[in-house]
PDB file of C-alpha atoms in Angstrom:
ATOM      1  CA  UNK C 263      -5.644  27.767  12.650  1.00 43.00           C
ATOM      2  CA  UNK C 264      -9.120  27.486  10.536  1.00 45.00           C
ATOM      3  CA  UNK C 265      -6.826  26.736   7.750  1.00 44.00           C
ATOM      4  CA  UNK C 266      -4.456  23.909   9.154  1.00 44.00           C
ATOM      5  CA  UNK C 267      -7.610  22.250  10.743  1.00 44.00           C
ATOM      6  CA  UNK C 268      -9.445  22.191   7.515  1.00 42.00           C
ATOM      7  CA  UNK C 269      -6.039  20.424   5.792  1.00 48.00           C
ATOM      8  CA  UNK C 270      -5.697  17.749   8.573  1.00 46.00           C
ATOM      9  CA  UNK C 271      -9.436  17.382   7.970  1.00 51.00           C
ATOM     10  CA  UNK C 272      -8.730  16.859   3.920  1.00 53.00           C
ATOM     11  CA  UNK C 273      -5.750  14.616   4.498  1.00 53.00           C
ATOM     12  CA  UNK C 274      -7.440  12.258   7.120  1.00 54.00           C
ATOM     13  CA  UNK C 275     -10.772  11.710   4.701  1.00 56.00           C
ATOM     14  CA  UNK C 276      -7.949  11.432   1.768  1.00 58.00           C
ATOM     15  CA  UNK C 277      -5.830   8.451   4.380  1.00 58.00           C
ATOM     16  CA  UNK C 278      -9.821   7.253   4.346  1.00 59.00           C
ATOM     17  CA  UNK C 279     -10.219   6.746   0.963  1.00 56.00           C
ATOM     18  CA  UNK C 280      -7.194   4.538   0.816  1.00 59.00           C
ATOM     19  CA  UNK C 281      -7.614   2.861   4.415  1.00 58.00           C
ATOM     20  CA  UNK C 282     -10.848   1.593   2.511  1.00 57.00           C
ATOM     21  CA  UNK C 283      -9.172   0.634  -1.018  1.00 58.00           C
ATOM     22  CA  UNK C 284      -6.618  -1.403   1.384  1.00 67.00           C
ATOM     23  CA  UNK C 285      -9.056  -1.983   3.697  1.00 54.00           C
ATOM     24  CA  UNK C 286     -10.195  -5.066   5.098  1.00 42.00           C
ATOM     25  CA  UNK C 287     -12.950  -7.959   5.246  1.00 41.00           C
ATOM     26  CA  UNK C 288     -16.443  -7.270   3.362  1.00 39.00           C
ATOM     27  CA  UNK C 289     -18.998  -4.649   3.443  1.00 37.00           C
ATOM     28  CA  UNK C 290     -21.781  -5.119   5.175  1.00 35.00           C
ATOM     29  CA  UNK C 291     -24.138  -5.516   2.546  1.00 39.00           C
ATOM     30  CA  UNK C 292     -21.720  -8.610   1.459  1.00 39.00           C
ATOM     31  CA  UNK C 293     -19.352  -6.452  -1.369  1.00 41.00           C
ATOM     32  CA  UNK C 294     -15.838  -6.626  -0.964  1.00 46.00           C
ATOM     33  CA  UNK C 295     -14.179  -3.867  -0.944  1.00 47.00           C
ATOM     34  CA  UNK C 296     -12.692  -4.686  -4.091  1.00 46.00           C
ATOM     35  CA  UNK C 297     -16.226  -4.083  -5.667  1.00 53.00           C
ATOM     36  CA  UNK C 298     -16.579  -0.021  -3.955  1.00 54.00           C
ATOM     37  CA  UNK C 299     -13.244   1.591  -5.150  1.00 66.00           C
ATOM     38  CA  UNK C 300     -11.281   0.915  -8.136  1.00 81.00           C
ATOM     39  CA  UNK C 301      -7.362  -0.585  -7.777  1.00 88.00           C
ATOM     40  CA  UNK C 302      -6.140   2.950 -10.300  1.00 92.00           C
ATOM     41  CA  UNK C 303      -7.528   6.640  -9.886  1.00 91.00           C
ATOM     42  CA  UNK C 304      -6.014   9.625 -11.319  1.00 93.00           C
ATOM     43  CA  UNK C 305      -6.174  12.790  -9.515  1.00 89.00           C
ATOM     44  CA  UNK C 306      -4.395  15.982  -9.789  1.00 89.00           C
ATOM     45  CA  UNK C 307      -3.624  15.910  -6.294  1.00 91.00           C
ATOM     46  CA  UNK C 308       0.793  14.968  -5.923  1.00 95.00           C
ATOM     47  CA  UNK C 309       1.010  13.228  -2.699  1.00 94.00           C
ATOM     48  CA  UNK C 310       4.178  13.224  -0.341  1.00 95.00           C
ATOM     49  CA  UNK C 311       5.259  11.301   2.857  1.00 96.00           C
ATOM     50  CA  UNK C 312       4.085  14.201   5.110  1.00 94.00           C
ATOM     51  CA  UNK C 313       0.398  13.968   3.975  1.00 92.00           C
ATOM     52  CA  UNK C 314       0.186  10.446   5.244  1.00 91.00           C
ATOM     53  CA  UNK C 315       2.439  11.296   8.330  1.00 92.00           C
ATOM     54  CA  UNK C 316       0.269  14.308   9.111  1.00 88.00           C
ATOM     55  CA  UNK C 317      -2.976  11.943   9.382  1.00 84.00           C
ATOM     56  CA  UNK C 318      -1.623   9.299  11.723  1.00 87.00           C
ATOM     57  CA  UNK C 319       0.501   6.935   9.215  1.00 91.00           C
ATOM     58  CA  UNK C 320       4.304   5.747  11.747  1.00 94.00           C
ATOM     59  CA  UNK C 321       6.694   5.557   9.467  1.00 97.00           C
ATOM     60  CA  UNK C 322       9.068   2.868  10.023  1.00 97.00           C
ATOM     61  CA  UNK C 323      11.634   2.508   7.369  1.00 98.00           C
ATOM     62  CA  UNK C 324      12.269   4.753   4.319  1.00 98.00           C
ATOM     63  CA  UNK C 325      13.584   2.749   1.741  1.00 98.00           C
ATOM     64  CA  UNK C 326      16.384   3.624  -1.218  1.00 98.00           C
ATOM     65  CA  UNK C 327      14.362   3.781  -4.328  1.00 98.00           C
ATOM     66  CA  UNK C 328      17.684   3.606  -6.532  1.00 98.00           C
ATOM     67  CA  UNK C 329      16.463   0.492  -8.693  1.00 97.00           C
ATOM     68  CA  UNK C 330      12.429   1.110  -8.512  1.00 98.00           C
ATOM     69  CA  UNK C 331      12.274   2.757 -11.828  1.00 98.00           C
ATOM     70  CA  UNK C 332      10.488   6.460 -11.638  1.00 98.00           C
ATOM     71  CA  UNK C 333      10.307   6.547  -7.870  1.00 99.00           C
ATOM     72  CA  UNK C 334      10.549   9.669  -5.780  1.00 99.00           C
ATOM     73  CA  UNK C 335      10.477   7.762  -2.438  1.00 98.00           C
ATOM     74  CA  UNK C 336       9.333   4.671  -1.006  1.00 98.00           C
ATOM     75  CA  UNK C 337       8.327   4.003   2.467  1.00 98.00           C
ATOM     76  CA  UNK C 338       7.236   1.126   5.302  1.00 97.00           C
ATOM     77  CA  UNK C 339       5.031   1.637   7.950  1.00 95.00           C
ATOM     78  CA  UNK C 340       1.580   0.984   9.470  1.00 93.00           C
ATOM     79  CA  UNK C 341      -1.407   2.198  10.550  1.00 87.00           C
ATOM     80  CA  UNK C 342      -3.702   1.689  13.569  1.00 85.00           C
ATOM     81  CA  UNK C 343      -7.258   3.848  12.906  1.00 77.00           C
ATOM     82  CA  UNK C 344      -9.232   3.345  16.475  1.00 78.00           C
ATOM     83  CA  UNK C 345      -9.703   0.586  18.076  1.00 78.00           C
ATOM     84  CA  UNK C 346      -8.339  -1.715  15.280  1.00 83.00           C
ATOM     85  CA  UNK C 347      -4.888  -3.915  14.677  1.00 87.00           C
ATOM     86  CA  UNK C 348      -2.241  -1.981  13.053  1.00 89.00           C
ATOM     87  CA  UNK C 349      -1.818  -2.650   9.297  1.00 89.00           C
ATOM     88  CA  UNK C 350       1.627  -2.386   7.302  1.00 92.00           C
ATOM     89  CA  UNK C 351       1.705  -0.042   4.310  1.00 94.00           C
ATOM     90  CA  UNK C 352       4.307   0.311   1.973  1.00 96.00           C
ATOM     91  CA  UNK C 353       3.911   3.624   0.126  1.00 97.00           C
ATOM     92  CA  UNK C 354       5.852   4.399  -3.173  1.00 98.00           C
ATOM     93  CA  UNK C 355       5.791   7.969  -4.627  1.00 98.00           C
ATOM     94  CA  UNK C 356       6.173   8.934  -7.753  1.00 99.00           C
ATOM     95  CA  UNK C 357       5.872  12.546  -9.948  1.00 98.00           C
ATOM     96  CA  UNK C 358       2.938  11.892 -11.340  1.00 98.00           C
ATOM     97  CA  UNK C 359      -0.379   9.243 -11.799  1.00 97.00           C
ATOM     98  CA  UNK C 360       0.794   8.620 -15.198  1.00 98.00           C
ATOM     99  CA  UNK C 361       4.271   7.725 -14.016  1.00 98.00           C
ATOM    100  CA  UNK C 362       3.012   5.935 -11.181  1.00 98.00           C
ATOM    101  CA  UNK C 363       1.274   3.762 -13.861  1.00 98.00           C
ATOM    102  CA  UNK C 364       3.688   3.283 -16.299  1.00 98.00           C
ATOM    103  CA  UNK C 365       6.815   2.488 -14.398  1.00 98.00           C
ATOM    104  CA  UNK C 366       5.561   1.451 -10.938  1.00 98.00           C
ATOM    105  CA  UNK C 367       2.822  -1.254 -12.112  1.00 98.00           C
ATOM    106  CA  UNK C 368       5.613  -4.050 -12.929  1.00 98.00           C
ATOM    107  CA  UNK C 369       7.270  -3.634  -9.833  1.00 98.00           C
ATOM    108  CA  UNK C 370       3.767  -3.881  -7.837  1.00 97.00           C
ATOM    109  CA  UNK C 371       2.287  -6.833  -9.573  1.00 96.00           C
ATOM    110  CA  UNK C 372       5.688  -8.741  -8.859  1.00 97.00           C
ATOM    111  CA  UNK C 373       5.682  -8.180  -4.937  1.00 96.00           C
ATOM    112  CA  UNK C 374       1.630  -8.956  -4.407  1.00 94.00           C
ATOM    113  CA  UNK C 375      -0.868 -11.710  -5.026  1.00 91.00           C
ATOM    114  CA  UNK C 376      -0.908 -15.184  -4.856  1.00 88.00           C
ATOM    115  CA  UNK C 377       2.193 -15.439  -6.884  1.00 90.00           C
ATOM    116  CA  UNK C 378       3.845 -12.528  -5.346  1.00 91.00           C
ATOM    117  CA  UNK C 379       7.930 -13.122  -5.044  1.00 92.00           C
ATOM    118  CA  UNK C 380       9.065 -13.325  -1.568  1.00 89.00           C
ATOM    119  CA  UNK C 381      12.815 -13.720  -2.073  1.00 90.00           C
ATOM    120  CA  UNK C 382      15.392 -11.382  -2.793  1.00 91.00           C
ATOM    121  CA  UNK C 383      16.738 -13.123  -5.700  1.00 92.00           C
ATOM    122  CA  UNK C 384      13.167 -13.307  -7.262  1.00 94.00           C
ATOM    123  CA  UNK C 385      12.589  -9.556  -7.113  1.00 95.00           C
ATOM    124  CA  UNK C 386      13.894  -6.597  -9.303  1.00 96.00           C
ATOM    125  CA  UNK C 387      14.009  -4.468  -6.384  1.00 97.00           C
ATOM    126  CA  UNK C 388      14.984  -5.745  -3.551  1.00 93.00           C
ATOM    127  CA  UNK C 389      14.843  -3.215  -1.146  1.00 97.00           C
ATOM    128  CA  UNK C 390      12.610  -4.027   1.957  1.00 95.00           C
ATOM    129  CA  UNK C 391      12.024  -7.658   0.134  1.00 94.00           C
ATOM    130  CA  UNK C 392      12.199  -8.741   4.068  1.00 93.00           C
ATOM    131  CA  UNK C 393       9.417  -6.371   5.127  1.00 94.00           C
ATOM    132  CA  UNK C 394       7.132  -7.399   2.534  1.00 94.00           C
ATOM    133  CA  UNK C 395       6.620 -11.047   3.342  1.00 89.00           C
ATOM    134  CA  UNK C 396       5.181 -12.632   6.755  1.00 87.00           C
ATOM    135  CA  UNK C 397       5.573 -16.602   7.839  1.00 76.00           C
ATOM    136  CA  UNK C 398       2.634 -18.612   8.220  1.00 60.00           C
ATOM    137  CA  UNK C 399       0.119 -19.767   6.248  1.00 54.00           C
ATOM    138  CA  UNK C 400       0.610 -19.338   2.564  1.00 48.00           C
ATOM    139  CA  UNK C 401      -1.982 -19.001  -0.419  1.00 52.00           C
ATOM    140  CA  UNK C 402      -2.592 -22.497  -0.929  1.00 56.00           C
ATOM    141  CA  UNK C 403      -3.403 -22.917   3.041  1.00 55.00           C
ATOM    142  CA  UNK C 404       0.498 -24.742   4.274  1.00 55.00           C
ATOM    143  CA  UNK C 405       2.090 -23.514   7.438  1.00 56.00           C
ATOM    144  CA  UNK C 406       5.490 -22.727   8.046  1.00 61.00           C
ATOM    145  CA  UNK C 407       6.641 -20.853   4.956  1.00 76.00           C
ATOM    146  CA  UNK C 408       7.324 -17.639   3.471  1.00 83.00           C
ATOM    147  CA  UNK C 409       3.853 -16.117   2.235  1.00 86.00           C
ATOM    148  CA  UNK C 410       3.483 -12.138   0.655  1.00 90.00           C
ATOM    149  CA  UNK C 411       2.527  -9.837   3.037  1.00 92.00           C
ATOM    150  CA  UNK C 412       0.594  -8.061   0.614  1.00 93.00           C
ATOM    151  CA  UNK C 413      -1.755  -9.475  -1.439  1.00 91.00           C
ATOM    152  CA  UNK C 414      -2.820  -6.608  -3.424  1.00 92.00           C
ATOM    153  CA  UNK C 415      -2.511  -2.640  -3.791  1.00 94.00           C
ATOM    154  CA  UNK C 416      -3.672   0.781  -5.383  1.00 93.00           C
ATOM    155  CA  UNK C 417      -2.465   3.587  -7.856  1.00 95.00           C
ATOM    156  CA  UNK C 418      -4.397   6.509  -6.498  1.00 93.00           C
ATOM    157  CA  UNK C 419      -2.863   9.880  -7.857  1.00 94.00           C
ATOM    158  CA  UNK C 420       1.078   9.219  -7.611  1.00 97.00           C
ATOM    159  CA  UNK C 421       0.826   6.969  -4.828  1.00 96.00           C
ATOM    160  CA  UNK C 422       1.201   3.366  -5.479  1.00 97.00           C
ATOM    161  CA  UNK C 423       0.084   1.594  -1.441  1.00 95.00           C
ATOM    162  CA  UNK C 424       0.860  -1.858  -1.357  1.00 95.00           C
ATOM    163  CA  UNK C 425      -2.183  -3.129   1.535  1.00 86.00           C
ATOM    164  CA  UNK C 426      -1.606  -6.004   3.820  1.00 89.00           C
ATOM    165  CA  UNK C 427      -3.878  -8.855   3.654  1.00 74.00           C
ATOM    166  CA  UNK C 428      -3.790 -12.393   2.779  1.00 70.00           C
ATOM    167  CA  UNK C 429      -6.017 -11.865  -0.324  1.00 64.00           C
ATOM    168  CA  UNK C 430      -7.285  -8.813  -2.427  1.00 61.00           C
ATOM    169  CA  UNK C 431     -10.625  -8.888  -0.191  1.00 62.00           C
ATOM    170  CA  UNK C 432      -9.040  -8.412   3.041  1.00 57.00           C
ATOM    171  CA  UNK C 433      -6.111  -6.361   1.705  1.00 54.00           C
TER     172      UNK C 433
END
């Protein structure tokens, strides 16, 4: 009992670390978040889906990764800490950091930012292109069109988390 307490504890300070990488707003001292963690951090430690399941993440979709070069798994889903809106997540696993790096970098960087693709024929992989864009107001402040859900995201051991926000400081 000791023992499974003590590894919820772990994985719920771990689903921390990252709720604060793709976390949202400013610190209270006026930092961004961007400023307190770094967007890549090896570790040793080889994530799967059931670490971020076991600390509260719903999963909502798991996606076929045949296309996302390196992947393990991919998944969709959201999390709502206390008191707070739920956020969307999509989580890509890989075997290791370095692959994580290596292969999954390209396919993050086209899917996030300001110029992040939106459409399925402007994506290499375009599983779950539909979940990863919102309507609304875009970057440049129009209404009505297709915008990226997620403006930014981290490589933390083999975990690449894709955080929902409408720029890097709030994702």
């Amino acid at each position: 009992m000791t023992r499974s307490l003590l590894t919820l504890s772990t994985l719920a300070a771990i689903l921390a670390v990252f709720a604060v990488a793709c976390g949202s707003g400013s610190g209270s001292d006026g930092s961004s978040n961007a400023d307190l963690l770094p967007k890549v951090t090896a570790s040793d430690r080889i994530f799967t889906e059931d670490d971020f399941l076991a600390v509260g993440l719903k999963k909502s979709k798991t996606y076929d990764v045949t296309g996302l070069t390196g992947a393990t798994s991919a998944i969709y889903g959201f999390w709502k800490p206390d008191g707070t809106e739920p956020v969307d997540y999509e989580i890509r696993f890989y075997p290791s950091h370095q692959e994580a790096v290596s292969s999954g970098t390209f396919f993050a960087d086209e899917v996030t930012g300001p110029d992040g693709a939106v459409a399925e024929d402007d994506v290499t992989w375009n599983e779950g292109t539909r979940d990863r864009r919102t309507s609304g107001f875009t970057f440049g402040g129009g209404g009505g069109s297709l915008a990226v859900k997620y403006a930014d995201y981290i490589i933390h051991s083999n975990v690449i988390m894709l955080c929902q926000g409408r720029d890097s400081v709030q994702s």
